[in-house]
Short mmCIF file of C-alpha atoms and ligand atoms in Angstrom, two decimals:
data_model
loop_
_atom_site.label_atom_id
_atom_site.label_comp_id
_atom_site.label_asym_id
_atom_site.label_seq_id
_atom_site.Cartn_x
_atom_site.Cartn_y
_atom_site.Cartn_z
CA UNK A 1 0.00 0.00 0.00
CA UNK A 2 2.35 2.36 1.05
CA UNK A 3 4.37 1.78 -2.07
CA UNK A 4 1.65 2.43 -4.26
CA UNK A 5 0.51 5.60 -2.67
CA UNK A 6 4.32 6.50 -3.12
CA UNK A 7 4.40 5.91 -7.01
CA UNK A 8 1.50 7.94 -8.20
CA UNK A 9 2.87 10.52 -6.17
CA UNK A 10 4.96 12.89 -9.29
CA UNK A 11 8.69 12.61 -9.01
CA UNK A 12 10.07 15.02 -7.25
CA UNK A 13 11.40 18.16 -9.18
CA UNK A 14 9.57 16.87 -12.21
CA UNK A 15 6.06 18.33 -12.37
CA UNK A 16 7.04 21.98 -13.81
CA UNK A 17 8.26 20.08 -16.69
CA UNK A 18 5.34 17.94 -16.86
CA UNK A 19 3.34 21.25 -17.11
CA UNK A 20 5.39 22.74 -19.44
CA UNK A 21 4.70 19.57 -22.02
CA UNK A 22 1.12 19.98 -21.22
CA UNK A 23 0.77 23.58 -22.41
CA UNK A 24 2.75 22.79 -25.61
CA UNK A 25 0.59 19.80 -26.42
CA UNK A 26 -2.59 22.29 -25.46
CA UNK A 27 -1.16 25.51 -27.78
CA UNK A 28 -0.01 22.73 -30.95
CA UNK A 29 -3.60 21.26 -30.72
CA UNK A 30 -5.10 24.38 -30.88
CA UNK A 31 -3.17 26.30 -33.59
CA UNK A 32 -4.38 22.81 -35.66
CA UNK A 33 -7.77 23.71 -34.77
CA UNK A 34 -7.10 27.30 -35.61
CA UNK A 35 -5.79 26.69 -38.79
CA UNK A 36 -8.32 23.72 -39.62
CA UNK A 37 -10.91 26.12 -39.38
CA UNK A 38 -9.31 29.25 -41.13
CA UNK A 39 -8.93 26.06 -44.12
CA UNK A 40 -12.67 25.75 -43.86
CA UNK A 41 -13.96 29.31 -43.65
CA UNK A 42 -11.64 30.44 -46.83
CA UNK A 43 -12.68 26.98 -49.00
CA UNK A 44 -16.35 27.83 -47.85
CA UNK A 45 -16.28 31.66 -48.75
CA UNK A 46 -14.41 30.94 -51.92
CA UNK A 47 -16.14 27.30 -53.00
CA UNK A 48 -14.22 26.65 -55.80
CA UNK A 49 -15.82 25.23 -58.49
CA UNK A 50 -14.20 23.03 -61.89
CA UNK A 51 -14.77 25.71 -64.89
CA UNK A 52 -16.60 24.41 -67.77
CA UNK A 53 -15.52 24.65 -71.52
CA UNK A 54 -17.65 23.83 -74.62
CA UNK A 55 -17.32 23.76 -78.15
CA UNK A 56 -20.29 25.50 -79.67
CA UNK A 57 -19.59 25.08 -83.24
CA UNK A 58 -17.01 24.60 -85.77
CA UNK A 59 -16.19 24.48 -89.45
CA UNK A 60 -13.67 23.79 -91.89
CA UNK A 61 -12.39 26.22 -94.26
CA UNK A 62 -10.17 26.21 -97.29
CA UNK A 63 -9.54 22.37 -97.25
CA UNK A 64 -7.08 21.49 -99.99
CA UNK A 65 -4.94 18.14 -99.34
CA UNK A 66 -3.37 17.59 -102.27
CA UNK A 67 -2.19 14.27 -103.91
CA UNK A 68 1.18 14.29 -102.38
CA UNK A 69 -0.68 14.36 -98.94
CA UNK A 70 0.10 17.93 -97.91
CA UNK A 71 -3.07 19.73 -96.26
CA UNK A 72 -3.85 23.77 -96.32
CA UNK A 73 -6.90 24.30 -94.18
CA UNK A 74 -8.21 26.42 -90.99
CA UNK A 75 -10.62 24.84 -88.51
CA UNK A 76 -12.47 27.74 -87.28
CA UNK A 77 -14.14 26.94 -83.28
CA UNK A 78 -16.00 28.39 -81.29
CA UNK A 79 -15.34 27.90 -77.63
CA UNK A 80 -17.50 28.43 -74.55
CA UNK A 81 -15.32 29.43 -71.46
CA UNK A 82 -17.64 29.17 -68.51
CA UNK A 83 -16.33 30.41 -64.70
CA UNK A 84 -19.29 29.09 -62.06
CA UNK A 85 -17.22 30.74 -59.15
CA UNK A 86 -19.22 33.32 -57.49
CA UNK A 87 -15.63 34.84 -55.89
CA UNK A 88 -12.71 33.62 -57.67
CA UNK A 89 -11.81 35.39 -60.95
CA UNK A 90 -9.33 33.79 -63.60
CA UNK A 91 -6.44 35.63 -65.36
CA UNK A 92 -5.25 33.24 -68.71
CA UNK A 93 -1.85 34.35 -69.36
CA UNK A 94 -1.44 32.23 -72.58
CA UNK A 95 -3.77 30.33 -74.49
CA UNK A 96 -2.60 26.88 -77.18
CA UNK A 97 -4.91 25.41 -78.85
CA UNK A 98 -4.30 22.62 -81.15
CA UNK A 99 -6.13 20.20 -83.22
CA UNK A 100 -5.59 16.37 -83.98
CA UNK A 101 -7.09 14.21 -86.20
CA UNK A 102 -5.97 9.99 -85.34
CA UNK A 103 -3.12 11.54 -82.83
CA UNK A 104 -1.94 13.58 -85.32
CA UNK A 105 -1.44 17.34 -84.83
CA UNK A 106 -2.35 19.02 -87.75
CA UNK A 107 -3.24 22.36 -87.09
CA UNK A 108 -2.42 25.17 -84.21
CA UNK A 109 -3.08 28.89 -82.91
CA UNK A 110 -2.64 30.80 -79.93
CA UNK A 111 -5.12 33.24 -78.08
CA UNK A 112 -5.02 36.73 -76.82
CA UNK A 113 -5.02 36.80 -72.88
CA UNK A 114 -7.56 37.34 -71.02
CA UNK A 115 -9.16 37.97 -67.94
CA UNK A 116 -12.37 36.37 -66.47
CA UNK A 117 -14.49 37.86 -64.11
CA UNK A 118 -16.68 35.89 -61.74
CA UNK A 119 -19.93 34.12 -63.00
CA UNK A 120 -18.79 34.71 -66.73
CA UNK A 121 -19.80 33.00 -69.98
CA UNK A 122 -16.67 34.15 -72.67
CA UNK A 123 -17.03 32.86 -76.21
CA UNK A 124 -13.34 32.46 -77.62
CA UNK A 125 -13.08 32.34 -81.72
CA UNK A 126 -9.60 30.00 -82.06
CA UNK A 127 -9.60 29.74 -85.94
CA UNK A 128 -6.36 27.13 -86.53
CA UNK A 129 -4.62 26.69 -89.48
CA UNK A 130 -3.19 24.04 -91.08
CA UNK A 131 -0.32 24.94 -93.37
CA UNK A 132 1.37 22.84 -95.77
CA UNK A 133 1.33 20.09 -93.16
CA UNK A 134 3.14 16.74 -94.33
CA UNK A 135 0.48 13.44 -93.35
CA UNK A 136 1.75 10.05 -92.98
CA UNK A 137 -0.31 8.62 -96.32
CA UNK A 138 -2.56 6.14 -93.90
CA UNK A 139 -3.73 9.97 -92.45
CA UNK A 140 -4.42 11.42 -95.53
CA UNK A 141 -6.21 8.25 -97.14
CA UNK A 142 -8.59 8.23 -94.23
CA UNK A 143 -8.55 11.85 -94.49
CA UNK A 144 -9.94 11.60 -98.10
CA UNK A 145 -12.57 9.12 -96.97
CA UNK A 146 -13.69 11.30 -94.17
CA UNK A 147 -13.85 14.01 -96.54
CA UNK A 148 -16.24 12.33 -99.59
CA UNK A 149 -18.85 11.30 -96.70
CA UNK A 150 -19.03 14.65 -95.51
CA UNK A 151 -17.52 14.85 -91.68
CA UNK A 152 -14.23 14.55 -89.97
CA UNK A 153 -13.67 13.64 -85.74
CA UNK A 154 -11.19 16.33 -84.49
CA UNK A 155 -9.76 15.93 -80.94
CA UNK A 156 -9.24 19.55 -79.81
CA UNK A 157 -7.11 20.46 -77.00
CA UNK A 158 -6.16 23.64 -74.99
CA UNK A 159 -3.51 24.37 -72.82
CA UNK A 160 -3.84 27.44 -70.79
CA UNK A 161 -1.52 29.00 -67.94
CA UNK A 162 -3.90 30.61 -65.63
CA UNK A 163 -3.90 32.09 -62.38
CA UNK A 164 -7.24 32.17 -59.88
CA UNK A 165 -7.97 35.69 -58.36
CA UNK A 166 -10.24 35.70 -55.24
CA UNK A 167 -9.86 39.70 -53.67
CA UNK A 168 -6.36 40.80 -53.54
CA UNK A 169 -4.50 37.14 -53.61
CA UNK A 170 -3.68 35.28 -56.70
CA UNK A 171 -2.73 31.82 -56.69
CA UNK A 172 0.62 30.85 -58.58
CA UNK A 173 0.33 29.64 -62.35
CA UNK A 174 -0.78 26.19 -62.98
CA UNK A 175 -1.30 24.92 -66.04
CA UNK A 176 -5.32 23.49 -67.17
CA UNK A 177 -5.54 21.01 -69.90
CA UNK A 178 -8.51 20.56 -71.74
CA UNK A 179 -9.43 18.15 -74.14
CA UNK A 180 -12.71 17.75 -76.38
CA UNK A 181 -13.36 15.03 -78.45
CA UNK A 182 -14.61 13.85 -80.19
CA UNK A 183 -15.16 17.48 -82.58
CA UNK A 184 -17.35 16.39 -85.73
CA UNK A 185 -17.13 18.86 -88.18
CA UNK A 186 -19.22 19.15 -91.25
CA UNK A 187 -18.00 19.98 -94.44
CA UNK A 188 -20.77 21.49 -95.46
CA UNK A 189 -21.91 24.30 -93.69
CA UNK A 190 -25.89 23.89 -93.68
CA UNK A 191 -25.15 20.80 -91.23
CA UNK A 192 -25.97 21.46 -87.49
CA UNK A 193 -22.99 21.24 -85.36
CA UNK A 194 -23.29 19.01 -82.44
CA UNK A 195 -21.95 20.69 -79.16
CA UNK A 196 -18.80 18.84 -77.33
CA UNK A 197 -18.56 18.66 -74.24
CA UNK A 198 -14.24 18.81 -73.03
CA UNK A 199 -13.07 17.58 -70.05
CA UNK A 200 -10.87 19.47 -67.78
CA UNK A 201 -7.60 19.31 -65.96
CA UNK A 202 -5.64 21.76 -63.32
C1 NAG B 1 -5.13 22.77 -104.00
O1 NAG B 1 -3.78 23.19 -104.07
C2 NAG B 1 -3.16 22.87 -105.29
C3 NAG B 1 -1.68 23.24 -105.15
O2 NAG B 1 -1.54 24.48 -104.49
C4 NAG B 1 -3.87 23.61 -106.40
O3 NAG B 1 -3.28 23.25 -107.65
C5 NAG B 1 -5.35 23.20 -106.42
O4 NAG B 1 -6.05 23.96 -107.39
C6 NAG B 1 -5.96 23.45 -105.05
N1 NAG B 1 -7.30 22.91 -105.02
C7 NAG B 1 -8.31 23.59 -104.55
C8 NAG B 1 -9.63 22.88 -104.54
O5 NAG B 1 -8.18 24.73 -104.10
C1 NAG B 2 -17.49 38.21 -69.49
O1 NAG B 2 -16.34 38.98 -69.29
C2 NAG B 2 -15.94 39.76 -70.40
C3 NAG B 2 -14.69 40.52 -70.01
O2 NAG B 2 -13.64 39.65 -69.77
C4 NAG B 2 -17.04 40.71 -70.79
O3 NAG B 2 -16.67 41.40 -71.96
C5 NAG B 2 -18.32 39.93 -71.05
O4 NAG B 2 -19.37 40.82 -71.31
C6 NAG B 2 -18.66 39.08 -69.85
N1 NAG B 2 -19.82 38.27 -70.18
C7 NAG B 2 -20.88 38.17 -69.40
C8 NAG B 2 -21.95 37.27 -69.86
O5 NAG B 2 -20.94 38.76 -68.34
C1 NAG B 3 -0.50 25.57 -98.86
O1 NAG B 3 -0.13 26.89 -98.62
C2 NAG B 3 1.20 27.18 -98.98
C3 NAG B 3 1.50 28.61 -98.61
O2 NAG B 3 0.49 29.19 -97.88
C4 NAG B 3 1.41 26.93 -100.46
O3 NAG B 3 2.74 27.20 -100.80
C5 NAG B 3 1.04 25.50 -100.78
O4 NAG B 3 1.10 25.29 -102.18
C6 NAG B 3 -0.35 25.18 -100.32
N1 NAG B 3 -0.63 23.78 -100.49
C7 NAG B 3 -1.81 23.33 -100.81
C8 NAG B 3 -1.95 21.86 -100.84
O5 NAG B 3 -2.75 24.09 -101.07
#
């Protein structure tokens, strides 16, 4: 008994350190806390949101691919930027946007910058030319059949350095891949263009 009493008794000339571990534990838990919920309160008021891009419509101009398998052309799009977030504006610092047609690139442009306010719809025209581009002659066979019935399936990608604005703090660059495919474009122009809808990666 008198050996037990004795042991949960604190050693002597320990307890101020004892304390001293206790208050650290107590102020580590609650900057966590602290900072947990700062975490939550800015990802509530900001509630970022994944943007949405569309291809409205599309169409091929100028098409010439000439025996030797060489293509002239422009693929003019039209492409629906769409920013849901109610506080976080979007500055795009450069804009790619390419098309390919069976993994091949064929034709390219870049876009003006831009910046994107809150809640905004922006329609960007990316009209991409194809100049004198050299096809492997399986590509430009199927090309040619694509061609006589009418249609072709672009995949069209964009590749955009953007920074988020929410107030006075911007976020750093990151780069946001899109791709939409599959694009069907009509040769002829009195076909309806079926919208696309791309998928999106920050
Ligand atoms: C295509 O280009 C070739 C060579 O530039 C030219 O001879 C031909 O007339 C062009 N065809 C069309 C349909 O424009
Ligand atoms: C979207 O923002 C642009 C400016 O970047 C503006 O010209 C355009 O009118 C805005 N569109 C809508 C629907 O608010
Ligand atoms: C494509 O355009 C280039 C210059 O713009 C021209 O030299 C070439 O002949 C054209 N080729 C075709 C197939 O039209």
């Amino acid at each position: 008994m008198a050996n037990n009493s004795v042991t949960t008794q604190p050693p002597p000339g320990h307890p101020p350190r004892k304390g001293l571990f206790r208050y650290i534990a107590i102020f580590l838990l609650s900057i966590i806390v602290i900072v947990g919920v700062a975490v939550l309160i800015i990802w509530w008021i900001v509630k970022p949101k994944q943007l949405v891009y569309t291809i409205e419509d599309a169409s091929i101009h100028n098409y010439n691919l000439t025996g030797n398998s060489r293509l002239n052309s422009t693929f003019d799009f039209n492409i629906r930027a769409y920013n849901p977030n109610g506080r976080a504006s979007i500055d795009y610092d450069s804009i790619e946007v390419s098309a390919e047609y069976e993994n091949q690139n064929i034709a390219f442009t870049t876009l003006e910058p831009f910046q994107q306010p809150t809640r905004n719809v922006t329609h960007l025209e990316a009209n991409l030319v194809a100049q004198n581009i050299a096809l492997p002659k399986s590509i430009s066979n199927d090309l040619r059949r694509d061609k006589s019935k009418g249609e072709i399936d672009l995949d069209v990608r964009l590749k955009a350095k953007i920074r988020f604005k929410v107030g006075l703090w911007k976020s750093d660059h990151r780069t946001m891949r899109i791709i939409c495919s599959p694009v069907t474009i009509h040769f002829s122009s009195s076909k309806n263009f079926e919208r696309t809808e791309c998928e999106i990666d920050i």
